[in-house]
Structure formats: structure tokens, C-alpha cells
Amino acid sequence: MALALQAAVTVPRCPLDAPYDPRNPFAQILAGKAPASIVAETPDMIALVPIAWERPGHVLVIPRRAVRNLDDMTATEMADALLLARRIAAAQRRAFGNTGYVIQQNNGGGAQHVCHVHFHVIPNTPVEKVEHATPAQMEGMRARIVAALDASGD
């Protein structure tokens, strides 16, 4: 029985106590070594279009600082991330007409695929799954959200 339980436990990709890996995709974006479709920036945060989404308008909010999970963020960074997520959610509503959204954030669990803390801002738009967006798809998504941010004066 104990062996069966042990086999059922999956090892997380981003365990909470592991060191920060500067080779992760977000670190590469922050270092200017990888492209990104950035929709908004603050001194501490960047909002960008992910490479894959299930719902059009999906945006990620990431801290500029190398930080693995929520436990390592400062209170100011957490507040900045949620304030930017709220701005993005309002722009999503203007751009896509959605009536709601989800903010999702994972810490060391099986759903965390990039070991740099990030917040998913997912509008309740109809499902249109994209597994690996082209640069043109990402730019189109970025342009719609930026236009909606600009329309609000944000």
C-alpha cells in the first residue's frame, strides 16, 4: 500500500525550496535574451501574452525580480502584481467583451511549469485553444489589449 501511494505522488516541476534557475523562460525575457509580447509594465512588473492559451486575451503578470514563488515576493510586489492584474482584467473586458475573469497563481504544484512566479489573468472568453502561438498571433493579442488599455487612459 505504501508503495502504491508513493508511486501516485508526483514530484513538482518547481519545488518551493529549489534555487532560482536563471535559464527559465521568464528570466530569459527579463534579460532581453528572448522575445515577449508585452502589454503593460510597471517598475516592478511586466504583463505579457503567453505563448499558449485556452482563452483569447489570457495575460501573464510577472515580477521583474528573480523570484520563484509567492512566498519569496515582498508585500509591495504582491500588491503591484494584483493591481496590474486588475488593470489587465479591465482591458480584457473592453477588448473582448468578457463578463468575468480568473486570476490563477501556482506555487510548486504540478500546474506550475515555469519556475518564476507569475499570475495568469484569464478572461471568460470562449475557448479557442492555442498551444504554440505564432509571433503574429501574439502580436494581434497584444495589440488588442494595449488598445484597450490606451482607451482607458491606463
Short mmCIF file of N, CA and C in Angstrom, two decimals:
data_model
loop_
_atom_site.label_atom_id
_atom_site.label_comp_id
_atom_site.label_asym_id
_atom_site.label_seq_id
_atom_site.Cartn_x
_atom_site.Cartn_y
_atom_site.Cartn_z
N MET A 1 0.83 -1.20 0.00
CA MET A 1 0.00 0.00 0.00
C MET A 1 0.86 1.25 0.00
N ALA A 2 1.88 1.30 0.86
CA ALA A 2 2.74 2.48 0.92
C ALA A 2 3.43 2.73 -0.41
N LEU A 3 3.85 1.68 -1.10
CA LEU A 3 4.49 1.82 -2.40
C LEU A 3 3.52 2.39 -3.42
N ALA A 4 2.26 1.96 -3.37
CA ALA A 4 1.26 2.47 -4.30
C ALA A 4 1.03 3.96 -4.06
N LEU A 5 0.97 4.38 -2.82
CA LEU A 5 0.80 5.80 -2.52
C LEU A 5 2.02 6.60 -2.96
N GLN A 6 3.19 6.07 -2.74
CA GLN A 6 4.42 6.74 -3.15
C GLN A 6 4.46 6.92 -4.66
N ALA A 7 4.04 5.92 -5.40
CA ALA A 7 4.06 5.99 -6.86
C ALA A 7 3.06 7.01 -7.37
N ALA A 8 1.97 7.24 -6.65
CA ALA A 8 0.93 8.18 -7.08
C ALA A 8 1.35 9.64 -6.87
N VAL A 9 2.30 9.89 -5.99
CA VAL A 9 2.74 11.25 -5.72
C VAL A 9 3.65 11.72 -6.85
N THR A 10 3.32 12.85 -7.43
CA THR A 10 4.16 13.39 -8.49
C THR A 10 5.09 14.45 -7.92
N VAL A 11 6.28 14.47 -8.42
CA VAL A 11 7.25 15.46 -7.98
C VAL A 11 6.98 16.75 -8.74
N PRO A 12 6.81 17.86 -8.04
CA PRO A 12 6.53 19.12 -8.73
C PRO A 12 7.73 19.57 -9.57
N ARG A 13 7.43 20.25 -10.67
CA ARG A 13 8.49 20.78 -11.52
C ARG A 13 9.24 21.92 -10.84
N CYS A 14 8.55 22.63 -9.99
CA CYS A 14 9.12 23.81 -9.34
C CYS A 14 8.98 23.70 -7.83
N PRO A 15 9.71 22.79 -7.19
CA PRO A 15 9.57 22.65 -5.73
C PRO A 15 9.89 23.97 -5.03
N LEU A 16 9.19 24.24 -3.96
CA LEU A 16 9.33 25.52 -3.27
C LEU A 16 10.74 25.82 -2.80
N ASP A 17 11.49 24.79 -2.44
CA ASP A 17 12.81 25.03 -1.85
C ASP A 17 13.97 24.95 -2.86
N ALA A 18 13.67 24.81 -4.13
CA ALA A 18 14.73 24.73 -5.14
C ALA A 18 15.30 26.13 -5.41
N PRO A 19 16.54 26.22 -5.85
CA PRO A 19 17.10 27.53 -6.17
C PRO A 19 16.51 28.08 -7.46
N TYR A 20 16.58 29.39 -7.61
CA TYR A 20 16.09 30.05 -8.83
C TYR A 20 16.98 29.66 -10.00
N ASP A 21 16.37 29.33 -11.11
CA ASP A 21 17.12 28.95 -12.32
C ASP A 21 17.06 30.11 -13.32
N PRO A 22 18.16 30.81 -13.53
CA PRO A 22 18.15 31.96 -14.44
C PRO A 22 17.99 31.58 -15.91
N ARG A 23 17.88 30.29 -16.20
CA ARG A 23 17.64 29.84 -17.58
C ARG A 23 16.16 29.69 -17.89
N ASN A 24 15.28 29.94 -16.92
CA ASN A 24 13.85 29.76 -17.17
C ASN A 24 13.38 30.80 -18.20
N PRO A 25 12.28 30.52 -18.90
CA PRO A 25 11.84 31.41 -19.98
C PRO A 25 11.59 32.86 -19.55
N PHE A 26 11.04 33.07 -18.37
CA PHE A 26 10.76 34.44 -17.94
C PHE A 26 12.06 35.18 -17.62
N ALA A 27 13.02 34.50 -17.04
CA ALA A 27 14.32 35.12 -16.79
C ALA A 27 14.97 35.52 -18.11
N GLN A 28 14.80 34.68 -19.12
CA GLN A 28 15.36 34.99 -20.44
C GLN A 28 14.70 36.22 -21.04
N ILE A 29 13.39 36.33 -20.88
CA ILE A 29 12.67 37.52 -21.36
C ILE A 29 13.17 38.76 -20.62
N LEU A 30 13.26 38.67 -19.30
CA LEU A 30 13.68 39.82 -18.49
C LEU A 30 15.11 40.24 -18.80
N ALA A 31 15.95 39.29 -19.20
CA ALA A 31 17.34 39.60 -19.55
C ALA A 31 17.49 40.09 -20.99
N GLY A 32 16.37 40.13 -21.73
CA GLY A 32 16.42 40.56 -23.12
C GLY A 32 16.95 39.50 -24.06
N LYS A 33 16.99 38.26 -23.61
CA LYS A 33 17.50 37.15 -24.43
C LYS A 33 16.41 36.39 -25.15
N ALA A 34 15.16 36.70 -24.87
CA ALA A 34 14.02 36.05 -25.53
C ALA A 34 12.96 37.11 -25.79
N PRO A 35 12.23 36.99 -26.89
CA PRO A 35 11.20 37.99 -27.21
C PRO A 35 9.97 37.82 -26.32
N ALA A 36 9.21 38.88 -26.22
CA ALA A 36 7.96 38.84 -25.46
C ALA A 36 6.99 39.85 -26.05
N SER A 37 5.72 39.54 -25.97
CA SER A 37 4.65 40.46 -26.38
C SER A 37 4.14 41.15 -25.14
N ILE A 38 4.78 42.24 -24.78
CA ILE A 38 4.48 42.95 -23.54
C ILE A 38 3.29 43.88 -23.74
N VAL A 39 2.33 43.78 -22.83
CA VAL A 39 1.13 44.62 -22.92
C VAL A 39 1.15 45.77 -21.94
N ALA A 40 1.87 45.64 -20.83
CA ALA A 40 1.95 46.71 -19.83
C ALA A 40 3.16 46.47 -18.95
N GLU A 41 3.66 47.55 -18.38
CA GLU A 41 4.81 47.48 -17.49
C GLU A 41 4.64 48.45 -16.34
N THR A 42 5.19 48.07 -15.20
CA THR A 42 5.35 48.96 -14.06
C THR A 42 6.81 48.85 -13.65
N PRO A 43 7.27 49.64 -12.70
CA PRO A 43 8.67 49.49 -12.27
C PRO A 43 9.01 48.08 -11.78
N ASP A 44 8.03 47.36 -11.22
CA ASP A 44 8.30 46.04 -10.65
C ASP A 44 7.70 44.87 -11.41
N MET A 45 6.78 45.11 -12.35
CA MET A 45 6.04 44.04 -13.01
C MET A 45 6.01 44.23 -14.52
N ILE A 46 5.80 43.12 -15.22
CA ILE A 46 5.57 43.12 -16.66
C ILE A 46 4.35 42.24 -16.92
N ALA A 47 3.47 42.68 -17.80
CA ALA A 47 2.34 41.87 -18.25
C ALA A 47 2.59 41.51 -19.70
N LEU A 48 2.44 40.22 -20.02
CA LEU A 48 2.75 39.77 -21.37
C LEU A 48 1.79 38.68 -21.82
N VAL A 49 1.72 38.51 -23.13
CA VAL A 49 0.90 37.46 -23.72
C VAL A 49 1.68 36.15 -23.63
N PRO A 50 1.05 35.09 -23.12
CA PRO A 50 1.76 33.81 -23.05
C PRO A 50 1.87 33.17 -24.43
N ILE A 51 2.71 32.20 -24.53
CA ILE A 51 2.90 31.50 -25.81
C ILE A 51 1.77 30.52 -26.08
N ALA A 52 1.01 30.15 -25.06
CA ALA A 52 -0.12 29.23 -25.20
C ALA A 52 -1.28 29.74 -24.36
N TRP A 53 -2.49 29.54 -24.86
CA TRP A 53 -3.66 29.92 -24.08
C TRP A 53 -4.85 29.06 -24.50
N GLU A 54 -5.83 29.00 -23.61
CA GLU A 54 -7.10 28.34 -23.93
C GLU A 54 -8.16 29.37 -24.26
N ARG A 55 -8.00 30.57 -23.72
CA ARG A 55 -8.99 31.62 -23.93
C ARG A 55 -8.29 32.88 -24.44
N PRO A 56 -8.76 33.42 -25.56
CA PRO A 56 -8.15 34.65 -26.08
C PRO A 56 -8.17 35.77 -25.03
N GLY A 57 -7.09 36.49 -24.97
CA GLY A 57 -6.96 37.58 -24.01
C GLY A 57 -6.15 37.21 -22.78
N HIS A 58 -5.80 35.94 -22.63
CA HIS A 58 -5.00 35.46 -21.49
C HIS A 58 -3.70 36.27 -21.42
N VAL A 59 -3.36 36.74 -20.23
CA VAL A 59 -2.14 37.52 -20.00
C VAL A 59 -1.46 36.99 -18.75
N LEU A 60 -0.14 37.08 -18.73
CA LEU A 60 0.64 36.74 -17.55
C LEU A 60 1.22 38.01 -16.94
N VAL A 61 1.22 38.09 -15.63
CA VAL A 61 1.87 39.18 -14.90
C VAL A 61 3.04 38.56 -14.16
N ILE A 62 4.24 39.09 -14.42
CA ILE A 62 5.44 38.54 -13.78
C ILE A 62 6.25 39.66 -13.14
N PRO A 63 6.90 39.37 -12.01
CA PRO A 63 7.79 40.36 -11.41
C PRO A 63 9.10 40.45 -12.20
N ARG A 64 9.68 41.63 -12.21
CA ARG A 64 10.97 41.83 -12.86
C ARG A 64 12.10 41.15 -12.07
N ARG A 65 11.90 41.02 -10.76
CA ARG A 65 12.92 40.42 -9.91
C ARG A 65 12.89 38.91 -10.05
N ALA A 66 14.04 38.28 -9.93
CA ALA A 66 14.16 36.83 -9.99
C ALA A 66 13.56 36.23 -8.71
N VAL A 67 12.35 35.74 -8.82
CA VAL A 67 11.64 35.22 -7.65
C VAL A 67 10.84 33.98 -8.07
N ARG A 68 11.01 32.89 -7.35
CA ARG A 68 10.42 31.60 -7.73
C ARG A 68 8.94 31.47 -7.43
N ASN A 69 8.49 31.95 -6.27
CA ASN A 69 7.11 31.71 -5.88
C ASN A 69 6.59 32.82 -4.98
N LEU A 70 5.32 32.75 -4.68
CA LEU A 70 4.66 33.79 -3.88
C LEU A 70 5.32 33.99 -2.53
N ASP A 71 5.84 32.92 -1.95
CA ASP A 71 6.49 33.00 -0.64
C ASP A 71 7.70 33.94 -0.66
N ASP A 72 8.32 34.08 -1.82
CA ASP A 72 9.53 34.90 -1.93
C ASP A 72 9.26 36.34 -2.36
N MET A 73 8.00 36.68 -2.63
CA MET A 73 7.67 38.04 -3.05
C MET A 73 7.51 38.95 -1.84
N THR A 74 7.81 40.21 -2.02
CA THR A 74 7.55 41.20 -0.97
C THR A 74 6.07 41.58 -1.00
N ALA A 75 5.61 42.18 0.06
CA ALA A 75 4.21 42.63 0.11
C ALA A 75 3.96 43.66 -0.99
N THR A 76 4.92 44.52 -1.24
CA THR A 76 4.77 45.52 -2.31
C THR A 76 4.66 44.86 -3.67
N GLU A 77 5.48 43.84 -3.92
CA GLU A 77 5.41 43.12 -5.20
C GLU A 77 4.06 42.43 -5.37
N MET A 78 3.56 41.83 -4.29
CA MET A 78 2.26 41.16 -4.38
C MET A 78 1.17 42.16 -4.71
N ALA A 79 1.19 43.31 -4.05
CA ALA A 79 0.19 44.34 -4.32
C ALA A 79 0.32 44.85 -5.76
N ASP A 80 1.55 45.09 -6.20
CA ASP A 80 1.77 45.57 -7.57
C ASP A 80 1.27 44.56 -8.59
N ALA A 81 1.51 43.28 -8.35
CA ALA A 81 1.07 42.23 -9.28
C ALA A 81 -0.46 42.23 -9.38
N LEU A 82 -1.15 42.31 -8.26
CA LEU A 82 -2.61 42.27 -8.30
C LEU A 82 -3.20 43.56 -8.86
N LEU A 83 -2.57 44.69 -8.59
CA LEU A 83 -3.06 45.94 -9.19
C LEU A 83 -2.91 45.91 -10.71
N LEU A 84 -1.79 45.40 -11.20
CA LEU A 84 -1.60 45.29 -12.64
C LEU A 84 -2.58 44.25 -13.21
N ALA A 85 -2.79 43.16 -12.52
CA ALA A 85 -3.74 42.14 -12.98
C ALA A 85 -5.14 42.74 -13.10
N ARG A 86 -5.52 43.59 -12.17
CA ARG A 86 -6.83 44.24 -12.23
C ARG A 86 -6.94 45.17 -13.43
N ARG A 87 -5.86 45.92 -13.72
CA ARG A 87 -5.84 46.78 -14.92
C ARG A 87 -5.99 45.95 -16.18
N ILE A 88 -5.27 44.84 -16.23
CA ILE A 88 -5.33 43.94 -17.40
C ILE A 88 -6.75 43.39 -17.54
N ALA A 89 -7.35 42.97 -16.44
CA ALA A 89 -8.71 42.41 -16.49
C ALA A 89 -9.70 43.43 -17.04
N ALA A 90 -9.56 44.68 -16.65
CA ALA A 90 -10.45 45.73 -17.17
C ALA A 90 -10.23 45.91 -18.68
N ALA A 91 -8.99 45.86 -19.12
CA ALA A 91 -8.68 45.98 -20.56
C ALA A 91 -9.23 44.77 -21.31
N GLN A 92 -9.14 43.58 -20.73
CA GLN A 92 -9.69 42.39 -21.37
C GLN A 92 -11.19 42.57 -21.61
N ARG A 93 -11.90 43.10 -20.63
CA ARG A 93 -13.34 43.31 -20.79
C ARG A 93 -13.63 44.26 -21.94
N ARG A 94 -12.84 45.34 -22.04
CA ARG A 94 -13.04 46.30 -23.14
C ARG A 94 -12.67 45.67 -24.49
N ALA A 95 -11.61 44.88 -24.53
CA ALA A 95 -11.12 44.31 -25.78
C ALA A 95 -11.92 43.11 -26.26
N PHE A 96 -12.41 42.29 -25.34
CA PHE A 96 -13.01 41.01 -25.72
C PHE A 96 -14.48 40.87 -25.32
N GLY A 97 -14.98 41.79 -24.50
CA GLY A 97 -16.37 41.73 -24.10
C GLY A 97 -16.70 40.65 -23.09
N ASN A 98 -15.68 40.08 -22.45
CA ASN A 98 -15.94 39.05 -21.45
C ASN A 98 -16.63 39.65 -20.23
N THR A 99 -17.30 38.81 -19.49
CA THR A 99 -18.05 39.27 -18.32
C THR A 99 -17.40 38.90 -17.00
N GLY A 100 -16.24 38.26 -17.07
CA GLY A 100 -15.53 37.87 -15.85
C GLY A 100 -14.14 37.40 -16.19
N TYR A 101 -13.40 37.05 -15.15
CA TYR A 101 -12.02 36.59 -15.33
C TYR A 101 -11.58 35.81 -14.11
N VAL A 102 -10.47 35.09 -14.29
CA VAL A 102 -9.85 34.32 -13.21
C VAL A 102 -8.42 34.80 -13.08
N ILE A 103 -7.96 34.94 -11.86
CA ILE A 103 -6.54 35.15 -11.60
C ILE A 103 -6.04 33.86 -10.97
N GLN A 104 -5.08 33.23 -11.64
CA GLN A 104 -4.56 31.93 -11.18
C GLN A 104 -3.07 32.08 -10.91
N GLN A 105 -2.63 31.48 -9.82
CA GLN A 105 -1.21 31.55 -9.46
C GLN A 105 -0.85 30.24 -8.76
N ASN A 106 0.21 29.57 -9.19
CA ASN A 106 0.61 28.27 -8.65
C ASN A 106 1.97 28.39 -7.97
N ASN A 107 2.16 27.61 -6.93
CA ASN A 107 3.41 27.62 -6.18
C ASN A 107 3.90 26.20 -5.94
N GLY A 108 4.82 25.76 -6.77
CA GLY A 108 5.43 24.46 -6.57
C GLY A 108 4.56 23.27 -6.92
N GLY A 109 3.34 23.50 -7.31
CA GLY A 109 2.45 22.40 -7.65
C GLY A 109 2.67 21.92 -9.07
N GLY A 110 1.94 20.88 -9.42
CA GLY A 110 2.08 20.29 -10.73
C GLY A 110 1.70 21.23 -11.87
N ALA A 111 0.91 22.26 -11.59
CA ALA A 111 0.47 23.17 -12.64
C ALA A 111 1.47 24.29 -12.90
N GLN A 112 2.48 24.44 -12.07
CA GLN A 112 3.49 25.48 -12.30
C GLN A 112 4.56 24.93 -13.23
N HIS A 113 4.62 25.48 -14.44
CA HIS A 113 5.54 24.96 -15.45
C HIS A 113 6.79 25.83 -15.61
N VAL A 114 6.70 27.10 -15.24
CA VAL A 114 7.86 27.99 -15.29
C VAL A 114 8.16 28.38 -13.85
N CYS A 115 9.39 28.17 -13.43
CA CYS A 115 9.77 28.37 -12.03
C CYS A 115 10.18 29.82 -11.77
N HIS A 116 9.30 30.73 -12.14
CA HIS A 116 9.40 32.16 -11.85
C HIS A 116 7.95 32.55 -11.55
N VAL A 117 7.70 33.14 -10.40
CA VAL A 117 6.31 33.42 -10.01
C VAL A 117 5.61 34.19 -11.13
N HIS A 118 4.36 33.82 -11.39
CA HIS A 118 3.57 34.51 -12.40
C HIS A 118 2.09 34.34 -12.09
N PHE A 119 1.33 35.32 -12.51
CA PHE A 119 -0.11 35.37 -12.30
C PHE A 119 -0.79 35.30 -13.67
N HIS A 120 -1.67 34.34 -13.84
CA HIS A 120 -2.45 34.23 -15.07
C HIS A 120 -3.70 35.10 -14.88
N VAL A 121 -3.97 35.96 -15.83
CA VAL A 121 -5.21 36.73 -15.85
C VAL A 121 -5.98 36.20 -17.06
N ILE A 122 -7.01 35.40 -16.78
CA ILE A 122 -7.70 34.65 -17.83
C ILE A 122 -9.15 35.13 -17.93
N PRO A 123 -9.49 35.76 -19.07
CA PRO A 123 -10.87 36.20 -19.23
C PRO A 123 -11.78 35.01 -19.54
N ASN A 124 -13.07 35.17 -19.27
CA ASN A 124 -14.00 34.08 -19.58
C ASN A 124 -14.51 34.19 -21.02
N THR A 125 -13.58 34.42 -21.93
CA THR A 125 -13.89 34.41 -23.36
C THR A 125 -14.13 32.97 -23.80
N PRO A 126 -14.78 32.76 -24.95
CA PRO A 126 -14.97 31.38 -25.43
C PRO A 126 -13.62 30.69 -25.65
N VAL A 127 -13.59 29.40 -25.40
CA VAL A 127 -12.36 28.62 -25.55
C VAL A 127 -11.94 28.59 -27.02
N GLU A 128 -10.71 29.00 -27.26
CA GLU A 128 -10.05 28.92 -28.57
C GLU A 128 -8.60 28.58 -28.27
N LYS A 129 -8.34 27.32 -28.03
CA LYS A 129 -7.04 26.85 -27.56
C LYS A 129 -5.94 27.07 -28.60
N VAL A 130 -4.83 27.64 -28.14
CA VAL A 130 -3.63 27.81 -28.96
C VAL A 130 -2.48 27.22 -28.14
N GLU A 131 -1.81 26.21 -28.68
CA GLU A 131 -0.74 25.54 -27.94
C GLU A 131 0.62 26.16 -28.14
N HIS A 132 0.85 26.76 -29.29
CA HIS A 132 2.13 27.44 -29.54
C HIS A 132 1.85 28.58 -30.51
N ALA A 133 1.57 29.75 -29.94
CA ALA A 133 1.18 30.90 -30.75
C ALA A 133 2.31 31.35 -31.67
N THR A 134 1.93 31.80 -32.85
CA THR A 134 2.90 32.39 -33.76
C THR A 134 3.18 33.81 -33.30
N PRO A 135 4.28 34.41 -33.73
CA PRO A 135 4.52 35.82 -33.41
C PRO A 135 3.36 36.71 -33.84
N ALA A 136 2.75 36.43 -34.98
CA ALA A 136 1.62 37.24 -35.46
C ALA A 136 0.41 37.10 -34.53
N GLN A 137 0.12 35.89 -34.06
CA GLN A 137 -0.99 35.70 -33.12
C GLN A 137 -0.73 36.45 -31.82
N MET A 138 0.51 36.35 -31.33
CA MET A 138 0.84 37.03 -30.07
C MET A 138 0.77 38.55 -30.24
N GLU A 139 1.25 39.05 -31.36
CA GLU A 139 1.19 40.49 -31.61
C GLU A 139 -0.25 40.96 -31.74
N GLY A 140 -1.09 40.17 -32.40
CA GLY A 140 -2.51 40.53 -32.51
C GLY A 140 -3.18 40.62 -31.15
N MET A 141 -2.90 39.66 -30.29
CA MET A 141 -3.46 39.66 -28.95
C MET A 141 -2.93 40.85 -28.15
N ARG A 142 -1.62 41.09 -28.26
CA ARG A 142 -1.01 42.22 -27.56
C ARG A 142 -1.64 43.54 -28.01
N ALA A 143 -1.81 43.71 -29.31
CA ALA A 143 -2.35 44.96 -29.85
C ALA A 143 -3.77 45.22 -29.34
N ARG A 144 -4.60 44.19 -29.27
CA ARG A 144 -5.97 44.38 -28.77
C ARG A 144 -5.98 44.83 -27.32
N ILE A 145 -5.15 44.22 -26.52
CA ILE A 145 -5.14 44.56 -25.09
C ILE A 145 -4.52 45.93 -24.87
N VAL A 146 -3.43 46.25 -25.58
CA VAL A 146 -2.81 47.57 -25.45
C VAL A 146 -3.79 48.66 -25.88
N ALA A 147 -4.52 48.44 -26.97
CA ALA A 147 -5.50 49.42 -27.42
C ALA A 147 -6.57 49.65 -26.35
N ALA A 148 -6.99 48.58 -25.69
CA ALA A 148 -7.99 48.70 -24.63
C ALA A 148 -7.42 49.41 -23.40
N LEU A 149 -6.16 49.17 -23.11
CA LEU A 149 -5.50 49.91 -22.01
C LEU A 149 -5.41 51.39 -22.36
N ASP A 150 -5.00 51.67 -23.60
CA ASP A 150 -4.88 53.06 -24.04
C ASP A 150 -6.22 53.79 -24.03
N ALA A 151 -7.30 53.07 -24.37
CA ALA A 151 -8.63 53.67 -24.40
C ALA A 151 -9.09 54.10 -23.01
N SER A 152 -8.55 53.45 -22.00
CA SER A 152 -8.95 53.77 -20.63
C SER A 152 -8.05 54.83 -20.00
N GLY A 153 -6.95 55.15 -20.68
CA GLY A 153 -6.01 56.11 -20.11
C GLY A 153 -5.00 55.46 -19.20
N ASP A 154 -5.02 54.13 -19.08
CA ASP A 154 -4.06 53.40 -18.24
C ASP A 154 -2.71 53.31 -18.91
#
